[in-house]
Amino acid sequence: MPELISEARDLTTDDAILDWAVQGFAPGVRVWTLGAANAVASPDLSCRDRLAVHGPVEPLAVLIRHVFAELGTSYRPMGDRALIEQLIDRLPELRPIHPFLWMDVTGDSLATRPAAHWLTPAEYPEAAELLDLAMPDSYAHPLRPGATRWAGVRDEAGRLTAVACEAWSSPTTGFMAGVAAHPEYGRGRGHAEAACRLVLDALLRANGRAALMVHADNPAAIRLYRRLGMASRELRAAQHVG
């Protein structure tokens, strides 16, 4: 039978994605194990009810159906791409969602650039306009819950040209999101990299690990994050249909 656990040390793996999804056992987070399989149900994590999974397929299939019965079918299983694809084959009620990458880096700091600064709340409406223009599907947004602080870069004319933020961090993994550069004034000038460096440096100093998720079909962003020392891992998510 699935076992409900209440401490991260009871997980049967040290998987970074599960650790992030646990969110320090924030309110509403529930974690189950079954043998070597682990499932972390984290509500409204990065704007989705997420079910991070890791372990063998057969017990995970049992855990996923258990979570659906307990919490509802809004939870989307996510994990390594090959694992999720096996689970989709095993569970006919699941349908795939586009693949994406988990990218992370460990360390105690990252070199920053003087062009970037932490935004004040008075600058958030301008940051929101930039995101709405350059990345309208961003889960992180200055005028919505989730992000805790925003970094930005201004050009010589004083225009806000790039942003990045911390959002949905866990006690051991800082999480970056909301990376965007103005299509005319910011792209190709290193402004997004400068904003990312400021955020990643702060996350590494606080958490020792910094991570993000990026669509697999966004090669420019992936190249940027690799320049910043981030390693990639192919993930996939699925959703319940029926």
mmCIF file of C-alpha atoms in Angstrom, residues 20-219:
data_model
loop_
_atom_site.group_PDB
_atom_site.id
_atom_site.type_symbol
_atom_site.label_atom_id
_atom_site.label_comp_id
_atom_site.label_asym_id
_atom_site.label_seq_id
_atom_site.Cartn_x
_atom_site.Cartn_y
_atom_site.Cartn_z
ATOM 1 C CA TRP A 20 12.297 20.930 -5.165
ATOM 2 C CA ALA A 21 8.694 19.753 -5.414
ATOM 3 C CA VAL A 22 8.535 18.985 -1.683
ATOM 4 C CA GLN A 23 9.002 22.736 -1.051
ATOM 5 C CA GLY A 24 10.072 22.072 2.517
ATOM 6 C CA PHE A 25 6.679 20.438 3.099
ATOM 7 C CA ALA A 26 4.831 23.653 2.400
ATOM 8 C CA PRO A 27 1.079 23.649 3.167
ATOM 9 C CA GLY A 28 -0.789 21.233 0.920
ATOM 10 C CA VAL A 29 2.260 19.222 -0.185
ATOM 11 C CA ARG A 30 1.822 15.470 0.216
ATOM 12 C CA VAL A 31 4.390 12.752 -0.420
ATOM 13 C CA TRP A 32 3.876 9.042 -0.959
ATOM 14 C CA THR A 33 6.264 6.123 -1.334
ATOM 15 C CA LEU A 34 5.698 2.577 -2.502
ATOM 16 C CA GLY A 35 8.833 0.469 -2.438
ATOM 17 C CA ALA A 36 11.448 2.429 -4.384
ATOM 18 C CA ALA A 37 8.838 4.684 -6.016
ATOM 19 C CA ASN A 38 8.199 8.253 -4.837
ATOM 20 C CA ALA A 39 5.452 10.730 -5.730
ATOM 21 C CA VAL A 40 5.313 14.338 -4.511
ATOM 22 C CA ALA A 41 2.025 16.192 -4.967
ATOM 23 C CA SER A 42 2.681 19.926 -4.819
ATOM 24 C CA PRO A 43 -0.325 22.226 -5.383
ATOM 25 C CA ASP A 44 0.012 25.385 -7.458
ATOM 26 C CA LEU A 45 3.755 24.924 -7.904
ATOM 27 C CA SER A 46 4.882 27.115 -10.777
ATOM 28 C CA CYS A 47 1.207 27.687 -11.637
ATOM 29 C CA ARG A 48 0.318 23.997 -11.878
ATOM 30 C CA ASP A 49 -0.721 21.185 -9.548
ATOM 31 C CA ARG A 50 2.399 19.086 -10.064
ATOM 32 C CA LEU A 51 3.073 15.449 -9.238
ATOM 33 C CA ALA A 52 6.817 14.829 -9.322
ATOM 34 C CA VAL A 53 7.592 11.127 -9.695
ATOM 35 C CA HIS A 54 10.707 8.982 -9.542
ATOM 36 C CA GLY A 55 11.276 5.243 -9.408
ATOM 37 C CA PRO A 56 10.093 2.018 -11.081
ATOM 38 C CA VAL A 57 7.136 2.202 -13.442
ATOM 39 C CA GLU A 58 4.795 -0.366 -11.873
ATOM 40 C CA PRO A 59 4.673 1.034 -8.327
ATOM 41 C CA LEU A 60 4.571 4.559 -9.743
ATOM 42 C CA ALA A 61 1.473 3.675 -11.746
ATOM 43 C CA VAL A 62 -0.162 2.594 -8.482
ATOM 44 C CA LEU A 63 0.932 5.809 -6.761
ATOM 45 C CA ILE A 64 -0.343 8.035 -9.564
ATOM 46 C CA ARG A 65 -3.796 6.456 -9.502
ATOM 47 C CA HIS A 66 -3.785 6.713 -5.712
ATOM 48 C CA VAL A 67 -3.025 10.443 -5.924
ATOM 49 C CA PHE A 68 -5.753 10.976 -8.523
ATOM 50 C CA ALA A 69 -8.226 9.241 -6.199
ATOM 51 C CA GLU A 70 -7.074 11.209 -3.146
ATOM 52 C CA LEU A 71 -6.482 14.676 -4.593
ATOM 53 C CA GLY A 72 -8.150 14.776 -7.996
ATOM 54 C CA THR A 73 -6.945 14.668 -11.562
ATOM 55 C CA SER A 74 -5.632 18.232 -11.790
ATOM 56 C CA TYR A 75 -2.201 16.938 -10.757
ATOM 57 C CA ARG A 76 0.188 16.464 -13.660
ATOM 58 C CA PRO A 77 2.813 13.721 -13.337
ATOM 59 C CA MET A 78 6.284 15.023 -14.218
ATOM 60 C CA GLY A 79 9.676 13.365 -14.274
ATOM 61 C CA ASP A 80 12.381 12.070 -16.555
ATOM 62 C CA ARG A 81 11.146 11.943 -20.127
ATOM 63 C CA ALA A 82 11.657 8.200 -20.613
ATOM 64 C CA LEU A 83 9.889 7.434 -17.334
ATOM 65 C CA ILE A 84 6.838 9.575 -18.126
ATOM 66 C CA GLU A 85 6.574 8.040 -21.586
ATOM 67 C CA GLN A 86 6.591 4.566 -20.010
ATOM 68 C CA LEU A 87 3.894 5.667 -17.573
ATOM 69 C CA ILE A 88 1.791 7.008 -20.451
ATOM 70 C CA ASP A 89 2.033 3.583 -22.092
ATOM 71 C CA ARG A 90 1.051 1.960 -18.798
ATOM 72 C CA LEU A 91 -1.830 4.302 -17.874
ATOM 73 C CA PRO A 92 -4.313 4.933 -20.716
ATOM 74 C CA GLU A 93 -5.825 7.915 -18.877
ATOM 75 C CA LEU A 94 -2.580 9.890 -19.304
ATOM 76 C CA ARG A 95 -1.717 12.054 -22.299
ATOM 77 C CA PRO A 96 1.684 13.663 -22.914
ATOM 78 C CA ILE A 97 2.487 17.348 -22.599
ATOM 79 C CA HIS A 98 5.391 18.900 -24.487
ATOM 80 C CA PRO A 99 8.901 17.944 -23.304
ATOM 81 C CA PHE A 100 11.026 20.406 -21.380
ATOM 82 C CA LEU A 101 14.363 20.583 -19.604
ATOM 83 C CA TRP A 102 15.254 20.871 -15.956
ATOM 84 C CA MET A 103 18.535 22.764 -15.753
ATOM 85 C CA ASP A 104 20.545 23.276 -12.598
ATOM 86 C CA VAL A 105 23.908 24.293 -11.219
ATOM 87 C CA THR A 106 25.507 23.820 -7.811
ATOM 88 C CA GLY A 107 28.073 25.958 -6.042
ATOM 89 C CA ASP A 108 28.402 28.806 -3.595
ATOM 90 C CA SER A 109 28.351 31.809 -5.960
ATOM 91 C CA LEU A 110 28.403 32.994 -9.580
ATOM 92 C CA ALA A 111 30.162 35.996 -11.077
ATOM 93 C CA THR A 112 27.752 38.884 -11.591
ATOM 94 C CA ARG A 113 27.772 41.902 -13.884
ATOM 95 C CA PRO A 114 27.247 45.493 -12.756
ATOM 96 C CA ALA A 115 24.519 46.152 -15.328
ATOM 97 C CA ALA A 116 21.941 44.161 -13.336
ATOM 98 C CA HIS A 117 20.141 45.357 -10.224
ATOM 99 C CA TRP A 118 17.291 44.232 -7.988
ATOM 100 C CA LEU A 119 14.048 45.869 -8.985
ATOM 101 C CA THR A 120 11.963 47.823 -6.509
ATOM 102 C CA PRO A 121 8.193 47.257 -6.365
ATOM 103 C CA ALA A 122 7.785 50.600 -8.129
ATOM 104 C CA GLU A 123 9.481 49.027 -11.169
ATOM 105 C CA TYR A 124 7.232 45.952 -11.254
ATOM 106 C CA PRO A 125 4.599 47.414 -13.610
ATOM 107 C CA GLU A 126 7.350 48.132 -16.143
ATOM 108 C CA ALA A 127 8.685 44.598 -15.700
ATOM 109 C CA ALA A 128 5.166 43.282 -16.258
ATOM 110 C CA GLU A 129 4.917 45.204 -19.527
ATOM 111 C CA LEU A 130 8.234 43.735 -20.663
ATOM 112 C CA LEU A 131 7.136 40.184 -19.849
ATOM 113 C CA ASP A 132 3.765 40.660 -21.534
ATOM 114 C CA LEU A 133 5.617 41.742 -24.670
ATOM 115 C CA ALA A 134 8.594 39.390 -24.729
ATOM 116 C CA MET A 135 7.307 36.296 -22.890
ATOM 117 C CA PRO A 136 3.522 36.423 -22.489
ATOM 118 C CA ASP A 137 3.280 32.763 -21.441
ATOM 119 C CA SER A 138 5.648 33.201 -18.479
ATOM 120 C CA TYR A 139 4.383 31.517 -15.320
ATOM 121 C CA ALA A 140 6.269 34.053 -13.204
ATOM 122 C CA HIS A 141 4.899 37.586 -13.380
ATOM 123 C CA PRO A 142 5.551 40.661 -11.222
ATOM 124 C CA LEU A 143 1.849 41.328 -10.699
ATOM 125 C CA ARG A 144 0.905 37.754 -9.712
ATOM 126 C CA PRO A 145 1.826 35.537 -6.734
ATOM 127 C CA GLY A 146 4.862 33.272 -6.995
ATOM 128 C CA ALA A 147 7.948 35.397 -7.526
ATOM 129 C CA THR A 148 9.780 36.745 -4.485
ATOM 130 C CA ARG A 149 12.252 39.156 -6.127
ATOM 131 C CA TRP A 150 13.090 40.437 -9.587
ATOM 132 C CA ALA A 151 16.368 41.421 -11.220
ATOM 133 C CA GLY A 152 16.551 43.715 -14.218
ATOM 134 C CA VAL A 153 18.825 45.586 -16.598
ATOM 135 C CA ARG A 154 18.330 49.057 -18.025
ATOM 136 C CA ASP A 155 19.963 50.368 -21.176
ATOM 137 C CA GLU A 156 21.660 53.717 -21.700
ATOM 138 C CA ALA A 157 18.270 55.309 -22.362
ATOM 139 C CA GLY A 158 16.901 54.071 -19.037
ATOM 140 C CA ARG A 159 14.613 51.461 -20.594
ATOM 141 C CA LEU A 160 14.089 48.175 -18.763
ATOM 142 C CA THR A 161 15.465 45.673 -21.265
ATOM 143 C CA ALA A 162 15.723 42.343 -19.412
ATOM 144 C CA VAL A 163 14.361 40.659 -16.295
ATOM 145 C CA ALA A 164 14.648 37.419 -14.316
ATOM 146 C CA CYS A 165 13.301 36.421 -10.933
ATOM 147 C CA GLU A 166 13.387 34.035 -8.018
ATOM 148 C CA ALA A 167 10.155 32.077 -7.647
ATOM 149 C CA TRP A 168 9.024 28.832 -6.001
ATOM 150 C CA SER A 169 12.364 28.109 -4.345
ATOM 151 C CA SER A 170 12.667 25.231 -1.886
ATOM 152 C CA PRO A 171 14.965 25.223 1.162
ATOM 153 C CA THR A 172 17.706 23.458 -0.802
ATOM 154 C CA THR A 173 17.014 24.523 -4.400
ATOM 155 C CA GLY A 174 16.645 28.120 -5.497
ATOM 156 C CA PHE A 175 14.444 28.445 -8.565
ATOM 157 C CA MET A 176 14.761 31.009 -11.349
ATOM 158 C CA ALA A 177 11.948 31.965 -13.724
ATOM 159 C CA GLY A 178 10.549 34.862 -15.707
ATOM 160 C CA VAL A 179 13.638 35.353 -17.873
ATOM 161 C CA ALA A 180 12.898 37.763 -20.714
ATOM 162 C CA ALA A 181 14.654 40.358 -22.858
ATOM 163 C CA HIS A 182 13.102 43.133 -24.909
ATOM 164 C CA PRO A 183 13.024 41.963 -28.556
ATOM 165 C CA GLU A 184 14.427 45.261 -29.841
ATOM 166 C CA TYR A 185 16.455 46.805 -27.026
ATOM 167 C CA GLY A 186 17.564 43.797 -24.989
ATOM 168 C CA ARG A 187 18.227 40.704 -27.082
ATOM 169 C CA GLY A 188 21.748 40.033 -28.255
ATOM 170 C CA ARG A 189 23.289 42.507 -25.817
ATOM 171 C CA GLY A 190 23.934 40.223 -22.843
ATOM 172 C CA HIS A 191 21.219 41.887 -20.781
ATOM 173 C CA ALA A 192 19.290 38.688 -20.001
ATOM 174 C CA GLU A 193 22.542 36.994 -19.011
ATOM 175 C CA ALA A 194 23.347 39.827 -16.606
ATOM 176 C CA ALA A 195 19.908 39.556 -14.980
ATOM 177 C CA CYS A 196 20.244 35.771 -14.724
ATOM 178 C CA ARG A 197 23.682 36.041 -13.159
ATOM 179 C CA LEU A 198 22.388 38.277 -10.389
ATOM 180 C CA VAL A 199 19.537 35.885 -9.599
ATOM 181 C CA LEU A 200 21.638 32.721 -9.834
ATOM 182 C CA ASP A 201 24.374 34.161 -7.630
ATOM 183 C CA ALA A 202 21.815 34.979 -4.933
ATOM 184 C CA LEU A 203 20.238 31.515 -5.200
ATOM 185 C CA LEU A 204 23.563 29.709 -4.960
ATOM 186 C CA ARG A 205 24.614 31.749 -1.944
ATOM 187 C CA ALA A 206 21.330 30.958 -0.196
ATOM 188 C CA ASN A 207 20.647 27.383 -1.323
ATOM 189 C CA GLY A 208 23.740 25.818 -2.899
ATOM 190 C CA ARG A 209 21.717 24.761 -5.945
ATOM 191 C CA ALA A 210 19.879 26.857 -8.529
ATOM 192 C CA ALA A 211 17.468 25.444 -11.094
ATOM 193 C CA LEU A 212 14.912 26.353 -13.733
ATOM 194 C CA MET A 213 12.679 24.729 -16.316
ATOM 195 C CA VAL A 214 12.760 25.626 -20.005
ATOM 196 C CA HIS A 215 10.898 24.389 -23.073
ATOM 197 C CA ALA A 216 12.952 21.901 -25.076
ATOM 198 C CA ASP A 217 12.262 23.904 -28.258
ATOM 199 C CA ASN A 218 13.914 27.102 -26.957
ATOM 200 C CA PRO A 219 17.535 26.666 -28.115
#
